[in-house]
């Protein structure tokens, strides 16, 4: 049934600031944008990583259910990174704040998460399984 991660959406009250922040973090601009019903940009999308997973930024006015929660919320998607400590340091230097510090999970799995300046939780991890899959998927 579940075939793979397709798109994760993050909400932002200041969509342009979020686009600029993620462009700086990722080192690439969004490849796609969409206008809202009242005009103005309502959505930006980036293609990220080895499998070009989609990271969407949505104007918070279109958040399902209306008003935002009082604090960071939602599922945490952990993105594999090659250097976890460096990734966390970079996120913090760009204005994110620690949500959960670097935590050993066993068997080579290590996670951390931050809250971006727009209230979204962003997870990063060192994941040996991801590296195994990457090797299997490489052209022979």
PDB file of C-alpha atoms in Angstrom:
ATOM      1  CA  UNK A   1       0.000   0.000   0.000  1.00  0.00           C
ATOM      2  CA  UNK A   2       2.544   2.656   1.018  1.00  0.00           C
ATOM      3  CA  UNK A   3       5.024   2.939  -1.846  1.00  0.00           C
ATOM      4  CA  UNK A   4       7.303   5.722  -0.662  1.00  0.00           C
ATOM      5  CA  UNK A   5       7.524   9.270   0.533  1.00  0.00           C
ATOM      6  CA  UNK A   6       6.081  11.675  -2.076  1.00  0.00           C
ATOM      7  CA  UNK A   7       5.606  15.172  -0.594  1.00  0.00           C
ATOM      8  CA  UNK A   8       5.844  16.706   2.845  1.00  0.00           C
ATOM      9  CA  UNK A   9       4.105  20.016   3.450  1.00  0.00           C
ATOM     10  CA  UNK A  10       5.196  22.731   5.859  1.00  0.00           C
ATOM     11  CA  UNK A  11       3.039  25.738   6.692  1.00  0.00           C
ATOM     12  CA  UNK A  12       4.293  29.323   7.023  1.00  0.00           C
ATOM     13  CA  UNK A  13       2.629  32.576   8.012  1.00  0.00           C
ATOM     14  CA  UNK A  14       5.330  34.375   5.989  1.00  0.00           C
ATOM     15  CA  UNK A  15       5.601  32.227   2.874  1.00  0.00           C
ATOM     16  CA  UNK A  16       8.233  34.400   1.166  1.00  0.00           C
ATOM     17  CA  UNK A  17      10.496  34.286   4.232  1.00  0.00           C
ATOM     18  CA  UNK A  18      10.035  30.498   4.393  1.00  0.00           C
ATOM     19  CA  UNK A  19      10.916  30.168   0.689  1.00  0.00           C
ATOM     20  CA  UNK A  20      14.056  32.247   1.228  1.00  0.00           C
ATOM     21  CA  UNK A  21      15.052  30.254   4.345  1.00  0.00           C
ATOM     22  CA  UNK A  22      14.641  26.867   2.655  1.00  0.00           C
ATOM     23  CA  UNK A  23      16.387  28.122  -0.493  1.00  0.00           C
ATOM     24  CA  UNK A  24      19.363  29.068   1.699  1.00  0.00           C
ATOM     25  CA  UNK A  25      19.249  25.773   3.616  1.00  0.00           C
ATOM     26  CA  UNK A  26      18.941  23.565   0.533  1.00  0.00           C
ATOM     27  CA  UNK A  27      21.125  25.602  -1.810  1.00  0.00           C
ATOM     28  CA  UNK A  28      18.473  25.450  -4.548  1.00  0.00           C
ATOM     29  CA  UNK A  29      15.393  27.513  -5.394  1.00  0.00           C
ATOM     30  CA  UNK A  30      11.925  25.995  -5.562  1.00  0.00           C
ATOM     31  CA  UNK A  31      11.191  24.392  -8.919  1.00  0.00           C
ATOM     32  CA  UNK A  32       7.446  25.045  -8.750  1.00  0.00           C
ATOM     33  CA  UNK A  33       5.030  27.618  -7.357  1.00  0.00           C
ATOM     34  CA  UNK A  34       1.251  27.993  -7.408  1.00  0.00           C
ATOM     35  CA  UNK A  35      -1.045  30.945  -6.946  1.00  0.00           C
ATOM     36  CA  UNK A  36      -3.775  31.034  -4.321  1.00  0.00           C
ATOM     37  CA  UNK A  37      -7.444  31.708  -5.083  1.00  0.00           C
ATOM     38  CA  UNK A  38      -7.059  35.391  -4.187  1.00  0.00           C
ATOM     39  CA  UNK A  39      -3.847  35.865  -6.161  1.00  0.00           C
ATOM     40  CA  UNK A  40      -0.341  35.861  -4.750  1.00  0.00           C
ATOM     41  CA  UNK A  41       1.815  32.805  -4.243  1.00  0.00           C
ATOM     42  CA  UNK A  42       0.272  30.172  -1.977  1.00  0.00           C
ATOM     43  CA  UNK A  43       2.711  27.272  -2.503  1.00  0.00           C
ATOM     44  CA  UNK A  44       6.362  26.600  -3.284  1.00  0.00           C
ATOM     45  CA  UNK A  45       7.866  23.184  -3.922  1.00  0.00           C
ATOM     46  CA  UNK A  46      11.469  21.972  -3.822  1.00  0.00           C
ATOM     47  CA  UNK A  47      12.852  18.652  -5.091  1.00  0.00           C
ATOM     48  CA  UNK A  48      15.322  17.390  -2.521  1.00  0.00           C
ATOM     49  CA  UNK A  49      17.886  14.625  -2.268  1.00  0.00           C
ATOM     50  CA  UNK A  50      18.811  11.474  -4.120  1.00  0.00           C
ATOM     51  CA  UNK A  51      15.219  10.617  -5.029  1.00  0.00           C
ATOM     52  CA  UNK A  52      13.987  14.186  -5.532  1.00  0.00           C
ATOM     53  CA  UNK A  53      11.466  13.979  -2.702  1.00  0.00           C
ATOM     54  CA  UNK A  54       9.137  16.949  -2.663  1.00  0.00           C
ATOM     55  CA  UNK A  55       9.159  19.539   0.121  1.00  0.00           C
ATOM     56  CA  UNK A  56       6.196  21.878  -0.141  1.00  0.00           C
ATOM     57  CA  UNK A  57       5.767  25.230   1.592  1.00  0.00           C
ATOM     58  CA  UNK A  58       2.158  26.384   1.926  1.00  0.00           C
ATOM     59  CA  UNK A  59       0.783  29.737   3.020  1.00  0.00           C
ATOM     60  CA  UNK A  60      -0.636  29.124   6.513  1.00  0.00           C
ATOM     61  CA  UNK A  61      -3.956  30.683   5.490  1.00  0.00           C
ATOM     62  CA  UNK A  62      -4.668  27.401   3.682  1.00  0.00           C
ATOM     63  CA  UNK A  63      -3.846  25.141   6.648  1.00  0.00           C
ATOM     64  CA  UNK A  64      -6.551  22.460   7.062  1.00  0.00           C
ATOM     65  CA  UNK A  65      -8.701  23.143  10.082  1.00  0.00           C
ATOM     66  CA  UNK A  66      -7.806  26.824  10.279  1.00  0.00           C
ATOM     67  CA  UNK A  67      -5.670  28.234  13.062  1.00  0.00           C
ATOM     68  CA  UNK A  68      -2.226  26.927  13.893  1.00  0.00           C
ATOM     69  CA  UNK A  69      -1.458  24.966  17.023  1.00  0.00           C
ATOM     70  CA  UNK A  70       0.177  26.726  19.958  1.00  0.00           C
ATOM     71  CA  UNK A  71       3.559  25.126  19.252  1.00  0.00           C
ATOM     72  CA  UNK A  72       5.395  22.873  16.833  1.00  0.00           C
ATOM     73  CA  UNK A  73       3.223  19.988  15.733  1.00  0.00           C
ATOM     74  CA  UNK A  74       2.776  17.257  13.192  1.00  0.00           C
ATOM     75  CA  UNK A  75       4.617  14.171  12.082  1.00  0.00           C
ATOM     76  CA  UNK A  76       8.385  14.334  12.000  1.00  0.00           C
ATOM     77  CA  UNK A  77       9.956  13.336   8.693  1.00  0.00           C
ATOM     78  CA  UNK A  78      13.623  12.490   9.186  1.00  0.00           C
ATOM     79  CA  UNK A  79      15.858  13.357   6.241  1.00  0.00           C
ATOM     80  CA  UNK A  80      19.070  11.340   5.945  1.00  0.00           C
ATOM     81  CA  UNK A  81      22.202  13.514   6.132  1.00  0.00           C
ATOM     82  CA  UNK A  82      25.828  12.523   5.689  1.00  0.00           C
ATOM     83  CA  UNK A  83      27.081  14.497   8.716  1.00  0.00           C
ATOM     84  CA  UNK A  84      24.443  14.803  11.428  1.00  0.00           C
ATOM     85  CA  UNK A  85      26.363  17.167  13.715  1.00  0.00           C
ATOM     86  CA  UNK A  86      27.190  19.510  10.822  1.00  0.00           C
ATOM     87  CA  UNK A  87      23.567  19.434   9.604  1.00  0.00           C
ATOM     88  CA  UNK A  88      22.221  20.335  13.053  1.00  0.00           C
ATOM     89  CA  UNK A  89      24.816  23.101  13.442  1.00  0.00           C
ATOM     90  CA  UNK A  90      23.840  24.541  10.050  1.00  0.00           C
ATOM     91  CA  UNK A  91      20.133  24.448  10.847  1.00  0.00           C
ATOM     92  CA  UNK A  92      20.723  26.206  14.160  1.00  0.00           C
ATOM     93  CA  UNK A  93      22.961  28.813  12.501  1.00  0.00           C
ATOM     94  CA  UNK A  94      20.120  29.601  10.079  1.00  0.00           C
ATOM     95  CA  UNK A  95      17.735  30.343  12.944  1.00  0.00           C
ATOM     96  CA  UNK A  96      16.101  26.984  13.673  1.00  0.00           C
ATOM     97  CA  UNK A  97      15.816  26.016  17.341  1.00  0.00           C
ATOM     98  CA  UNK A  98      16.444  22.630  18.881  1.00  0.00           C
ATOM     99  CA  UNK A  99      13.417  20.390  19.234  1.00  0.00           C
ATOM    100  CA  UNK A 100      15.233  17.197  20.208  1.00  0.00           C
ATOM    101  CA  UNK A 101      19.005  17.045  20.445  1.00  0.00           C
ATOM    102  CA  UNK A 102      21.185  14.429  18.793  1.00  0.00           C
ATOM    103  CA  UNK A 103      19.955  11.070  20.097  1.00  0.00           C
ATOM    104  CA  UNK A 104      21.495   7.642  19.518  1.00  0.00           C
ATOM    105  CA  UNK A 105      18.770   5.148  18.636  1.00  0.00           C
ATOM    106  CA  UNK A 106      20.992   2.068  18.323  1.00  0.00           C
ATOM    107  CA  UNK A 107      22.470   0.067  15.454  1.00  0.00           C
ATOM    108  CA  UNK A 108      23.904   3.210  13.790  1.00  0.00           C
ATOM    109  CA  UNK A 109      20.641   5.160  13.735  1.00  0.00           C
ATOM    110  CA  UNK A 110      20.985   8.656  15.211  1.00  0.00           C
ATOM    111  CA  UNK A 111      18.350  11.390  15.054  1.00  0.00           C
ATOM    112  CA  UNK A 112      17.848  15.058  15.877  1.00  0.00           C
ATOM    113  CA  UNK A 113      15.087  17.537  15.150  1.00  0.00           C
ATOM    114  CA  UNK A 114      14.713  21.291  15.031  1.00  0.00           C
ATOM    115  CA  UNK A 115      11.858  23.737  14.702  1.00  0.00           C
ATOM    116  CA  UNK A 116      12.272  25.948  11.659  1.00  0.00           C
ATOM    117  CA  UNK A 117      11.624  29.696  12.044  1.00  0.00           C
ATOM    118  CA  UNK A 118       8.042  29.090  10.871  1.00  0.00           C
ATOM    119  CA  UNK A 119       7.061  26.521  13.531  1.00  0.00           C
ATOM    120  CA  UNK A 120       7.551  23.303  11.533  1.00  0.00           C
ATOM    121  CA  UNK A 121       9.493  20.343  12.895  1.00  0.00           C
ATOM    122  CA  UNK A 122      12.348  19.213  10.654  1.00  0.00           C
ATOM    123  CA  UNK A 123      14.053  15.906  11.462  1.00  0.00           C
ATOM    124  CA  UNK A 124      17.530  14.846  10.364  1.00  0.00           C
ATOM    125  CA  UNK A 125      19.227  11.535  10.903  1.00  0.00           C
ATOM    126  CA  UNK A 126      22.110   9.256  10.183  1.00  0.00           C
ATOM    127  CA  UNK A 127      20.433   6.185   8.742  1.00  0.00           C
ATOM    128  CA  UNK A 128      22.448   3.150   7.608  1.00  0.00           C
ATOM    129  CA  UNK A 129      19.331   1.640   5.999  1.00  0.00           C
ATOM    130  CA  UNK A 130      19.028   4.663   3.683  1.00  0.00           C
ATOM    131  CA  UNK A 131      22.628   4.134   2.560  1.00  0.00           C
ATOM    132  CA  UNK A 132      21.969   0.424   1.906  1.00  0.00           C
ATOM    133  CA  UNK A 133      18.948   1.288  -0.272  1.00  0.00           C
ATOM    134  CA  UNK A 134      20.969   3.921  -2.128  1.00  0.00           C
ATOM    135  CA  UNK A 135      23.630   1.332  -2.983  1.00  0.00           C
ATOM    136  CA  UNK A 136      20.966  -1.156  -4.156  1.00  0.00           C
ATOM    137  CA  UNK A 137      19.327   1.491  -6.342  1.00  0.00           C
ATOM    138  CA  UNK A 138      22.586   2.599  -8.001  1.00  0.00           C
ATOM    139  CA  UNK A 139      22.952   1.707 -11.682  1.00  0.00           C
ATOM    140  CA  UNK A 140      25.206  -1.276 -12.239  1.00  0.00           C
TER     141      UNK A 140
END
